[in-house]
Short mmCIF file of C-alpha atoms in Angstrom, two decimals:
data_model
loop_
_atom_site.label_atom_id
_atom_site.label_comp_id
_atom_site.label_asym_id
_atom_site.label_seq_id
_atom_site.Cartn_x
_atom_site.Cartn_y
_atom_site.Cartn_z
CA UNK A 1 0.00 0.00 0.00
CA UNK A 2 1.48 3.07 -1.18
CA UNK A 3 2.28 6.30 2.24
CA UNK A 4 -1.13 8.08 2.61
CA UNK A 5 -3.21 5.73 0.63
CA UNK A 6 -5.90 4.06 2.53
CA UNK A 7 -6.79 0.29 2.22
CA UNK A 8 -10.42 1.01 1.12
CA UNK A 9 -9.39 2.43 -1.71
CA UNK A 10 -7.92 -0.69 -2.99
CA UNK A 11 -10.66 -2.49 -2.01
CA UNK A 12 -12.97 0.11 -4.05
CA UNK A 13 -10.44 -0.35 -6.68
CA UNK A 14 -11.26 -4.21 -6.66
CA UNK A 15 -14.83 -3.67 -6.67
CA UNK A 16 -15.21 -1.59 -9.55
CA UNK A 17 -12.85 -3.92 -11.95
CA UNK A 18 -15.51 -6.85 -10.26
CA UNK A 19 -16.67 -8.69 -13.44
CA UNK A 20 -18.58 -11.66 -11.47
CA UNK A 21 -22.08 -11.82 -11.31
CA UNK A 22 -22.15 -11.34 -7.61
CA UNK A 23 -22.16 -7.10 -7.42
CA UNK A 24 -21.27 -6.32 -3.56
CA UNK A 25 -22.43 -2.79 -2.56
CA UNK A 26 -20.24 -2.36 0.93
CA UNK A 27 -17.15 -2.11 1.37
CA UNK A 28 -15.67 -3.81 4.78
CA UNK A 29 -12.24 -2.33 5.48
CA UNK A 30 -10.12 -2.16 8.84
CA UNK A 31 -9.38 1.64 10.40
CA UNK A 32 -7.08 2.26 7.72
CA UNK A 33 -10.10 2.71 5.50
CA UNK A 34 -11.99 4.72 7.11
CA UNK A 35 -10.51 8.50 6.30
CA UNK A 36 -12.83 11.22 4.87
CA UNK A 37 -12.37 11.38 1.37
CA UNK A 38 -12.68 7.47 1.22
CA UNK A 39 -16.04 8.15 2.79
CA UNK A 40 -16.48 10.80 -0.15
CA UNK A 41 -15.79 8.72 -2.83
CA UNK A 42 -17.26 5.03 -1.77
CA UNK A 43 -20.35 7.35 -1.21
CA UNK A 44 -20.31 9.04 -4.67
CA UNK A 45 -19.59 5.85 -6.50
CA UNK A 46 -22.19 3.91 -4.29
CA UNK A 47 -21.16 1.74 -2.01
CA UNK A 48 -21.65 1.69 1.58
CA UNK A 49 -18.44 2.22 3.63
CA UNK A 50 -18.49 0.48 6.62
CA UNK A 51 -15.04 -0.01 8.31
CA UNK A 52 -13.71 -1.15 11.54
CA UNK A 53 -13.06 2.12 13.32
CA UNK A 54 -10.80 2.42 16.31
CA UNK A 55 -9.29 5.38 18.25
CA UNK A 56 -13.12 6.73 19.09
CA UNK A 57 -11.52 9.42 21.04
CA UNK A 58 -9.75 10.92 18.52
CA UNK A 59 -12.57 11.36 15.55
CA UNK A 60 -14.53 14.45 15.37
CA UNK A 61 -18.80 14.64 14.67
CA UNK A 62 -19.68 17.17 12.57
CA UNK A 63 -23.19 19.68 13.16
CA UNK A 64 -24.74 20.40 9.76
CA UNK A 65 -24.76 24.29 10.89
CA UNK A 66 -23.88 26.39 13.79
CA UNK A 67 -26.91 26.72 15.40
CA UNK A 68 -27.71 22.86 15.12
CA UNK A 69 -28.10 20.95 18.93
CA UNK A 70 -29.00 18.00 20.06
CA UNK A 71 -30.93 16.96 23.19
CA UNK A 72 -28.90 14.26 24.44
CA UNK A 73 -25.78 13.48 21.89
CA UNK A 74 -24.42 17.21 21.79
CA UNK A 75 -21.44 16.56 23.81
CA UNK A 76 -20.30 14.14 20.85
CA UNK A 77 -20.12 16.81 18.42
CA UNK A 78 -17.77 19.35 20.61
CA UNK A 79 -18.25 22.93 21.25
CA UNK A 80 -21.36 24.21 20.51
CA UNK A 81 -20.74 26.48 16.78
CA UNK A 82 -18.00 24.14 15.67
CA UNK A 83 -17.26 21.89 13.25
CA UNK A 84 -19.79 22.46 11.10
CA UNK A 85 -19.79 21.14 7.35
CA UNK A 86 -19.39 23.76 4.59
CA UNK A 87 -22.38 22.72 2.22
CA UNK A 88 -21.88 25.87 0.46
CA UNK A 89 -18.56 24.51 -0.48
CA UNK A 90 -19.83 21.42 -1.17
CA UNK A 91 -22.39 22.82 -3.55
CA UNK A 92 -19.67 24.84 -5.63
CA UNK A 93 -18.10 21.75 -6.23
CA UNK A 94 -20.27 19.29 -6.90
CA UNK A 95 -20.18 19.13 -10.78
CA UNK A 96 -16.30 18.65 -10.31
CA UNK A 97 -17.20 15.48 -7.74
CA UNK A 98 -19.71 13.91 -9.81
CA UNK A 99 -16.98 14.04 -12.93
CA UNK A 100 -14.28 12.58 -10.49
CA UNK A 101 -16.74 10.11 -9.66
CA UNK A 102 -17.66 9.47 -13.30
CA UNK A 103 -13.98 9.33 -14.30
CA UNK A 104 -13.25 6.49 -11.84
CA UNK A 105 -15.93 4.07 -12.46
CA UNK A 106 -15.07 4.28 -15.82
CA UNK A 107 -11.44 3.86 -15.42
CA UNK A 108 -10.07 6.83 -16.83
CA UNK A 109 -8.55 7.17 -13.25
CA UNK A 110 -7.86 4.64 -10.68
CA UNK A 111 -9.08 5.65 -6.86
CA UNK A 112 -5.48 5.78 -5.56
CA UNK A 113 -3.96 7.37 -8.44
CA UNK A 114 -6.74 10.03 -7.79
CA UNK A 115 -6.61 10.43 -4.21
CA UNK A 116 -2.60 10.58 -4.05
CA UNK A 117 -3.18 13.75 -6.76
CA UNK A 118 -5.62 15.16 -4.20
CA UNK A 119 -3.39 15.18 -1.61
CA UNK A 120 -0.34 16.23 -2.98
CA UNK A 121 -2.42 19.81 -2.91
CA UNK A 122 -4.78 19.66 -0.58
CA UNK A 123 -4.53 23.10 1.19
CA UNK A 124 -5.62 25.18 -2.29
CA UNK A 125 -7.27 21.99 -3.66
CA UNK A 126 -11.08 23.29 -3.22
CA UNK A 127 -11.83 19.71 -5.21
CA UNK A 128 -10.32 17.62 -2.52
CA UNK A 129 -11.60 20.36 0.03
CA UNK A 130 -15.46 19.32 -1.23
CA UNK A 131 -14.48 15.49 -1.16
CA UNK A 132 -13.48 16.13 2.77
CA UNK A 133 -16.37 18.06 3.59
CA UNK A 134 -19.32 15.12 2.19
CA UNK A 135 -17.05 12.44 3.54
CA UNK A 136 -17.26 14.52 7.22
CA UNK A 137 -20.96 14.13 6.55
CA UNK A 138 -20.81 10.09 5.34
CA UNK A 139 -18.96 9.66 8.08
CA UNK A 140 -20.36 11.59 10.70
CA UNK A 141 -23.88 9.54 9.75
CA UNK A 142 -21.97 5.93 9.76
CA UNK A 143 -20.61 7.11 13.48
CA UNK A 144 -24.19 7.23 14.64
CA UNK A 145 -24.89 4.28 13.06
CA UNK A 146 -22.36 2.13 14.64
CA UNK A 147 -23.13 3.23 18.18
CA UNK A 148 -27.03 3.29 17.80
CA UNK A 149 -27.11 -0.67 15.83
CA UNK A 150 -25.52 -3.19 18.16
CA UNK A 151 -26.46 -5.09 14.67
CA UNK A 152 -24.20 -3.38 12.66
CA UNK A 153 -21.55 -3.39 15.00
CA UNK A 154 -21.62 -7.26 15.24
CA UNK A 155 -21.82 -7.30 11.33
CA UNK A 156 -18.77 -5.29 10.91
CA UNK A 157 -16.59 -7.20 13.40
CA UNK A 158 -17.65 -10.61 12.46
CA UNK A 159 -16.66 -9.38 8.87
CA UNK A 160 -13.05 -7.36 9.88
CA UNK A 161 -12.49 -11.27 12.09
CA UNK A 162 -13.02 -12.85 8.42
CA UNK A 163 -10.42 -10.55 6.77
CA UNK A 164 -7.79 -11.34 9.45
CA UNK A 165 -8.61 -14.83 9.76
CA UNK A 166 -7.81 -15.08 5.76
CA UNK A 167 -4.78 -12.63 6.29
CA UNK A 168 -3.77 -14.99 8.66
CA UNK A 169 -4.10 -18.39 6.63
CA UNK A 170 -2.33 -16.97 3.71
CA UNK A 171 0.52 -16.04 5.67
CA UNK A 172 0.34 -19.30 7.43
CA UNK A 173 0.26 -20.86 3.37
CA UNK A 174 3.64 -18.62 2.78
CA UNK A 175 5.68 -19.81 4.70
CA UNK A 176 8.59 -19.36 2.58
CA UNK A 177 10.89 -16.34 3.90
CA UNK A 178 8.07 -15.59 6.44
CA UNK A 179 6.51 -14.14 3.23
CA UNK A 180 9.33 -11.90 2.95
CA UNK A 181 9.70 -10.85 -0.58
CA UNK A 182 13.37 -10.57 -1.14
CA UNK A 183 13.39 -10.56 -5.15
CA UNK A 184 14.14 -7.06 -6.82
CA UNK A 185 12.79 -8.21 -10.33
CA UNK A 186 9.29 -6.19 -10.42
CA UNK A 187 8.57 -9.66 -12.31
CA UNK A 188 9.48 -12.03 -9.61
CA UNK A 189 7.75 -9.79 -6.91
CA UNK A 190 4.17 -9.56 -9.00
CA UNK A 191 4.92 -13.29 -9.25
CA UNK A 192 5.15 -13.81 -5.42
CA UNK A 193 2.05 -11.71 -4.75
CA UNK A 194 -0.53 -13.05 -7.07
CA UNK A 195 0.81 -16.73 -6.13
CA UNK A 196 0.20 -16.84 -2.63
CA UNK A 197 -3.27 -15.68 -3.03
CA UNK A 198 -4.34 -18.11 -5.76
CA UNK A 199 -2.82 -20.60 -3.57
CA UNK A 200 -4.30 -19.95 -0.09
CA UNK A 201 -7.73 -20.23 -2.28
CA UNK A 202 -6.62 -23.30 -3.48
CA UNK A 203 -6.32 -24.99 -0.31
CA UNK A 204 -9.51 -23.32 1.06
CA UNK A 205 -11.60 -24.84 -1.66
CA UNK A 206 -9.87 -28.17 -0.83
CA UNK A 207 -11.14 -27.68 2.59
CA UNK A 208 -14.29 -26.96 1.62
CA UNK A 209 -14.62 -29.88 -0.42
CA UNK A 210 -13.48 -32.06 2.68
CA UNK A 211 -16.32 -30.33 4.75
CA UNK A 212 -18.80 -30.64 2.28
CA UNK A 213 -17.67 -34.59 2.37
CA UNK A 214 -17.52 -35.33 5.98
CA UNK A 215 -21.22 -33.37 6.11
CA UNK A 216 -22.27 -35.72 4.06
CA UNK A 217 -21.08 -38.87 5.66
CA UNK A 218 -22.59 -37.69 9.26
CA UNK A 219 -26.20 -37.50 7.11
CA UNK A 220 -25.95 -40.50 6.02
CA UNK A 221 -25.17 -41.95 9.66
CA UNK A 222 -28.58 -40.34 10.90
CA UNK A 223 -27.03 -37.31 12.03
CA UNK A 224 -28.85 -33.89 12.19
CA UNK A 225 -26.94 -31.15 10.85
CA UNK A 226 -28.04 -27.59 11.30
CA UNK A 227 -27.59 -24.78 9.23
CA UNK A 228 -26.24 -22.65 12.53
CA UNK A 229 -23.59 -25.40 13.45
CA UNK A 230 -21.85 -25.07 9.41
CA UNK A 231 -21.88 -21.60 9.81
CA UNK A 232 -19.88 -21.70 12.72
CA UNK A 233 -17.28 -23.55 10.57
CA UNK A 234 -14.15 -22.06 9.36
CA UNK A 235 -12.67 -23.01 5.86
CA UNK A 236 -9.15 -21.61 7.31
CA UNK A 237 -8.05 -25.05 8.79
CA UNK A 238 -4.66 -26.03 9.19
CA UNK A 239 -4.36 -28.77 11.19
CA UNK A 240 -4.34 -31.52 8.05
CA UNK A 241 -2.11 -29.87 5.90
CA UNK A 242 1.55 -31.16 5.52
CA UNK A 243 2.76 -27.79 4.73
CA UNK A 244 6.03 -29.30 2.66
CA UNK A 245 3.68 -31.58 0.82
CA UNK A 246 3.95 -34.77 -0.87
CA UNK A 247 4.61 -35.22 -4.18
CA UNK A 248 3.48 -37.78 -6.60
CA UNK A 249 4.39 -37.73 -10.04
CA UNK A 250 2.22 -40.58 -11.07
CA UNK A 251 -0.70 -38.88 -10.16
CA UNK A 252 -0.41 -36.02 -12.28
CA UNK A 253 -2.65 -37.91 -15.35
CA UNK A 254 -5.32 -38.53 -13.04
CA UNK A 255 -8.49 -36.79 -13.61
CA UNK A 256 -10.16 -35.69 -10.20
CA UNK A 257 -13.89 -36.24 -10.26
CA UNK A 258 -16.48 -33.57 -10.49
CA UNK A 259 -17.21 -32.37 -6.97
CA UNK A 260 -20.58 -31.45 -5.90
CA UNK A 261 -21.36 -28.64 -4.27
CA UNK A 262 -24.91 -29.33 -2.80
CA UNK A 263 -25.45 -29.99 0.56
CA UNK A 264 -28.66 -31.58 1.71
CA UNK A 265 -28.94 -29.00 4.32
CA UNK A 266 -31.33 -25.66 4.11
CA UNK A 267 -29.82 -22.43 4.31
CA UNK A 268 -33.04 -20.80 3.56
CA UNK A 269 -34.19 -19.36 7.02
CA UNK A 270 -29.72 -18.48 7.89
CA UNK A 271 -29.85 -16.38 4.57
CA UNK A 272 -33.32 -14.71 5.90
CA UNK A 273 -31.54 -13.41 8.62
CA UNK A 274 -28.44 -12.47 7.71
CA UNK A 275 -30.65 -10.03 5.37
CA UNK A 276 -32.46 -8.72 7.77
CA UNK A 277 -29.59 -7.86 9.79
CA UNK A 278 -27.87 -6.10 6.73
CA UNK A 279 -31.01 -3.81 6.24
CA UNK A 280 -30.54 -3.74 2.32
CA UNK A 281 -29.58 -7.25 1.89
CA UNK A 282 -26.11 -5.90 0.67
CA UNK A 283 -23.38 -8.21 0.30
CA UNK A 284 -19.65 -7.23 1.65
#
């Protein structure tokens, strides 16, 4: 990740390149992602910003005018008459957002590339000014969120846990070097990073396959399996894995047989839920 670039922004980079039929409006990102102008833009392009945000103490709410109060949150948004969002600003500019917007879902501009030419400016840059000042108001709206929706907050964790958990099992996958990439060839490097991952996502979907298996075995002994207990199962196991592997050349002309990916086990009323806790249904 390039200094001053925030992880969201990669992730936002991801999405809109996304050619799969499954179209995810929010973005789940850890604090890293979770600084104004990202709020700007994953607003103005239209997805739903929803990072894991730590250091509480040191984020500021912001009033939508100077005479704005509030019964019983005021204290959260400082002195009364500050920090106040300049719409008027925000209004000047908003033509030159919307075409900043435009120009990045359509790839004449990647997200970091833009926010990195932002920055390098930012005191006379009345453009990036207007991308601070809506993502004070995105984010001053997602801070209410998160502490009024013990929901939301469980949805976000559970989904940050995820990210680590897969963080964790592809650095667990490359082992070499402690995933130290000591290479200088660009080639070598690019190499190294788009390796591990298609890797580590081998072995998950081996996992998965031996899940789906075993699953299948226990309802065939009689056994009841609940929706609730596989989703408290993780993909990101290690403990069968000879990490050195073994290699068998004869094997190589063997064709593996089709798997199957149906379970005999509804999902219907798990997916209900986990819909109606999202609000929107929106997919991360």
């Amino acid at each position: 990740m390039g200094g001053g670039v925030w992880e969201a922004v990669y992730i936002i980079k991801g999405l809109l390149k996304n050619s799969s039929e499954v179209k995810p409006t929010t973005v789940q990102a850890d604090t890293q992602g979770q600084s104004q102008p990202v709020f700007a833009l994953a607003h103005l392009l239209g997805f739903d910003l929803m990072p894991r945000i730590r250091n509480w103490k040191g984020l500021t709410f912001y009033r939508p005018s100077k005479t704005t109060e509030y019964v019983h949150i005021d204290a959260l948004f400082g002195e009364s008459g500050k920090n106040v969002i300049d719409f008027d600003l925000i209004e000047s500019q908003f033509r030159h957002l919307m075409k900043v917007a435009v120009s990045v879902r359509e790839g004449a501009i990647s997200s970091s590339t833009l926010l990195k030419r932002l920055r390098s400016g930012c005191k006379k840059n009345a453009t990036y000014a207007a991308f601070r000042e809506v993502g004070r108001v995105i984010r001053t709206v997602q801070l209410l969120r998160y502490l009024s929706d013990p929901a939301l907050r469980r949805r976000v964790t559970a989904a940050t846990n995820k990210t680590e958990s897969f963080n964790g099992f592809s650095q667990w996958i490359g082992f070499g070097n402690r995933g130290v990439i000591a290479d200088n060839d660009p080639v070598e490097q690019e190499k190294a990073m788009k390796f591990n991952p298609l890797l580590t996502n081998a072995v998950i979907f081996h996992n998965a396959l031996d899940i789906a298996e075993i699953v299948r075995q226990l309802l065939e002994e009689g056994w009841t399996i609940e929706p609730e207990d596989l989703a408290h199962i993780s993909p990101y196991l290690t403990e069968h894995i000879n990490l050195f592997g073994e290699y068998s050349t004869h094997e190589l002309g063997i064709q593996p047989a089709a798997y199957d990916p149906k379970l005999d086990v509804d999902f219907t009323q798990l997916r209900e839920q986990d819909l109606s806790a999202a609000g929107l249904g929106r997919a991360a």
